[in-house]
Amino acid sequence: MEQLNPRIETSWLAELQDEFSKEYFLKLKQFLVEEKKQYKVYPQGARIFAAFDATPYNEVKVVLLGQDPYHGEGQAHGLCFSVPDGVRQPPSLLNIFQELNTDLGIPVPKHGNLEKWAKQGVLLLNATLTVRANLAGSHQHQGWEIFTDQVIRSLSARRDGLVFLLWGNYAQAKADMIDTSKHIILKAAHPSPFSVYRGFYGCRHFSKTNELLIQMGKKPIDWNISSI
């Protein structure tokens, strides 16, 4: 599995290179080799580390935590909640856009590709970076969470003034890894249709994030992915 040796943006490689030789990661690689012999795995290998490639380590301003890649055909492309151009917006993503519209008046876009956010410093990080086709959660507890927890710990320890968006119980369980004397955590319900009315709608995390970034002297995020 050449793509896990790894092909990852150089600043992240410098931060995470020790992880790739640890026993858990070697077992994870072997698991993926065997998995790909029998099943289709998403995203494609070149996109597994897309979140890191799009948002270099020292450019991270906001961290948005997801859980799993989408498991439908053509949906996953390495950025949490995002789908490639031309792919129908999944329900959670559509709910995110609805809240964005309520919060900042930004029209709901026709596509669901969040690369524009990533290129402005929003790390779109799933806890698990791969999934078996059509089987949600199928690559959990194989080692990815150890790796992505280390990502969170590294950012918490070595960076300052980041905004962490923790949506839903799974993401909020990561809060203990984040040094709140240096960083800000915004919590809300998950944007899934099952929980969106329990506190995601109305959370105003997009405007709040920008207010916090401005207070820290950082450039706010242009959340409108329809604009050039």
XYZ file of C-alpha atoms in Angstrom:
228
model
C 0.000 0.000 0.000
C 2.295 2.666 -1.291
C -0.063 5.512 -0.422
C 0.335 4.752 3.292
C 4.114 5.006 3.395
C 2.930 7.803 3.487
C 2.179 10.393 0.845
C 1.279 13.275 3.102
C 2.059 16.983 3.033
C 5.610 17.655 4.227
C 4.833 19.769 7.304
C 2.475 17.072 8.589
C 5.032 14.385 7.806
C 7.517 16.229 9.991
C 5.003 16.262 12.865
C 3.687 12.726 12.486
C 6.534 10.702 11.012
C 7.085 8.731 14.230
C 3.514 7.424 14.049
C 4.051 5.666 10.727
C 6.587 3.222 12.158
C 4.625 2.347 15.305
C 3.154 -1.109 15.703
C -0.463 0.056 15.582
C 0.089 1.797 12.250
C 1.856 -1.191 10.727
C -1.118 -3.346 11.772
C -3.472 -0.757 10.283
C -1.606 -0.905 6.971
C -1.866 -4.685 6.927
C -5.565 -4.509 7.755
C -6.098 -2.184 4.786
C -4.097 -4.453 2.466
C -6.338 -7.400 3.373
C -9.492 -5.287 3.277
C -8.768 -4.060 -0.237
C -8.286 -7.643 -1.458
C -11.931 -8.400 -0.612
C -13.832 -5.114 -0.638
C -13.963 -1.656 -2.135
C -12.487 0.906 0.283
C -13.178 4.649 0.358
C -11.690 7.131 -0.240
C -9.236 6.101 -2.940
C -5.687 5.776 -1.702
C -4.428 9.106 -3.002
C -7.168 10.897 -1.026
C -6.738 9.205 2.363
C -4.611 12.083 3.676
C -6.365 14.809 1.661
C -7.292 16.821 4.779
C -3.617 17.165 5.655
C -2.554 17.936 2.089
C -5.138 20.727 1.807
C -4.310 22.340 5.170
C -0.598 22.361 6.088
C 0.259 22.108 9.772
C 1.189 25.724 10.378
C -1.812 27.007 8.404
C -4.463 25.310 10.569
C -6.788 27.864 12.195
C -9.928 25.796 12.740
C -10.337 22.057 13.362
C -13.633 20.420 12.423
C -13.882 16.833 13.626
C -15.904 14.195 11.831
C -16.177 10.484 12.511
C -16.102 8.333 9.346
C -15.747 8.940 5.616
C -18.959 8.642 3.633
C -19.410 5.023 2.551
C -21.445 5.549 -0.627
C -20.043 5.348 -4.133
C -18.132 8.491 -5.076
C -18.887 10.397 -1.865
C -15.689 10.231 0.210
C -12.711 12.333 -0.814
C -10.719 12.736 2.360
C -12.337 15.816 3.923
C -14.912 15.352 6.668
C -18.508 16.199 5.688
C -17.357 17.148 2.158
C -18.226 15.453 -1.137
C -16.607 15.910 -4.560
C -18.131 18.182 -7.179
C -21.109 16.589 -8.881
C -22.052 14.390 -5.928
C -25.375 14.988 -4.193
C -25.063 16.647 -0.782
C -25.637 14.125 2.041
C -28.221 15.110 4.693
C -25.680 16.200 7.341
C -23.889 18.452 4.880
C -27.156 19.971 3.717
C -28.004 20.711 7.356
C -24.604 22.392 7.771
C -25.398 24.608 4.805
C -28.838 25.407 6.236
C -27.247 26.587 9.497
C -24.682 28.583 7.525
C -27.540 30.264 5.697
C -29.342 31.087 8.948
C -26.157 32.271 10.635
C -24.509 34.349 7.912
C -27.102 34.562 5.142
C -24.915 32.547 2.771
C -27.039 30.824 0.107
C -27.056 27.025 0.134
C -24.505 26.051 -2.537
C -25.239 23.737 -5.444
C -22.234 21.524 -4.631
C -20.760 20.037 -1.463
C -17.022 20.336 -2.007
C -15.479 21.973 1.083
C -11.945 22.291 -0.280
C -12.291 26.075 -0.165
C -12.656 25.863 3.621
C -9.655 23.557 3.879
C -7.442 25.875 1.852
C -8.244 28.721 4.265
C -7.078 26.790 7.329
C -10.049 24.610 8.288
C -8.699 21.117 8.975
C -11.546 18.782 7.976
C -10.471 15.759 9.992
C -12.299 12.456 10.280
C -11.354 10.267 13.254
C -11.265 7.256 10.912
C -9.736 7.916 7.499
C -11.067 4.935 5.535
C -14.249 2.850 5.334
C -15.486 -0.258 3.559
C -17.991 0.520 0.817
C -21.587 0.614 2.042
C -20.698 -0.290 5.637
C -20.547 2.651 8.050
C -18.031 2.362 10.867
C -16.340 -0.658 9.322
C -12.783 0.655 9.812
C -13.212 1.909 13.347
C -10.961 0.483 16.085
C -8.278 -0.591 13.610
C -5.768 2.129 14.525
C -6.964 5.241 12.730
C -8.309 6.764 15.937
C -4.897 6.425 17.593
C -3.385 8.300 14.669
C -5.954 11.099 14.533
C -5.932 11.491 18.326
C -2.217 12.177 17.993
C -3.034 14.818 15.374
C -5.320 16.556 17.879
C -2.756 16.298 20.681
C 0.005 17.689 18.469
C -2.093 20.663 17.402
C -3.136 21.293 20.993
C 0.428 21.185 22.303
C 2.373 22.903 19.537
C -0.047 25.438 18.078
C -1.831 28.396 19.706
C -5.247 29.968 19.289
C -7.068 27.282 17.325
C -10.853 26.960 17.214
C -12.085 23.366 17.576
C -15.610 22.640 16.331
C -16.927 19.553 18.116
C -20.293 18.495 16.719
C -21.979 15.561 18.430
C -21.006 13.270 21.286
C -18.284 11.436 19.377
C -16.372 14.609 18.554
C -16.987 16.089 22.001
C -15.333 13.075 23.598
C -12.063 14.412 22.138
C -12.278 17.614 24.196
C -10.042 16.259 26.958
C -7.118 16.228 24.489
C -7.388 19.958 23.850
C -5.657 22.547 26.048
C -8.386 25.113 26.640
C -5.898 27.583 28.104
C -4.550 27.956 24.547
C -7.476 27.025 22.325
C -11.236 27.530 22.080
C -13.777 24.715 21.815
C -17.241 25.263 20.351
C -19.672 22.399 20.943
C -23.013 21.622 19.285
C -25.203 18.668 18.408
C -24.270 16.684 15.306
C -25.778 18.014 12.051
C -27.285 14.599 11.305
C -31.062 14.632 10.699
C -31.375 12.610 13.921
C -29.904 15.346 16.111
C -29.861 18.595 14.148
C -32.793 20.030 16.132
C -31.108 19.233 19.452
C -28.739 22.169 19.235
C -26.991 22.239 15.892
C -29.506 24.561 14.303
C -28.955 27.903 15.959
C -25.415 27.194 17.171
C -24.040 29.993 14.939
C -20.610 28.383 14.946
C -19.610 29.973 11.647
C -20.035 33.568 12.809
C -18.649 32.724 16.258
C -15.553 31.159 14.716
C -14.893 34.245 12.635
C -15.406 36.541 15.620
C -12.838 34.519 17.558
C -10.344 34.518 14.684
C -10.663 38.294 14.315
C -10.149 38.748 18.067
C -6.909 36.759 17.726
C -5.748 38.884 14.813
C -6.355 36.163 12.240
C -8.129 36.385 8.915
C -11.717 35.087 9.155
C -12.952 32.206 7.017
C -14.957 32.906 3.882
C -17.545 30.157 4.390
C -19.234 30.792 1.040
C -18.016 27.938 -1.154
C -20.035 29.249 -4.110
C -17.956 32.426 -4.391
C -14.693 32.579 -6.296
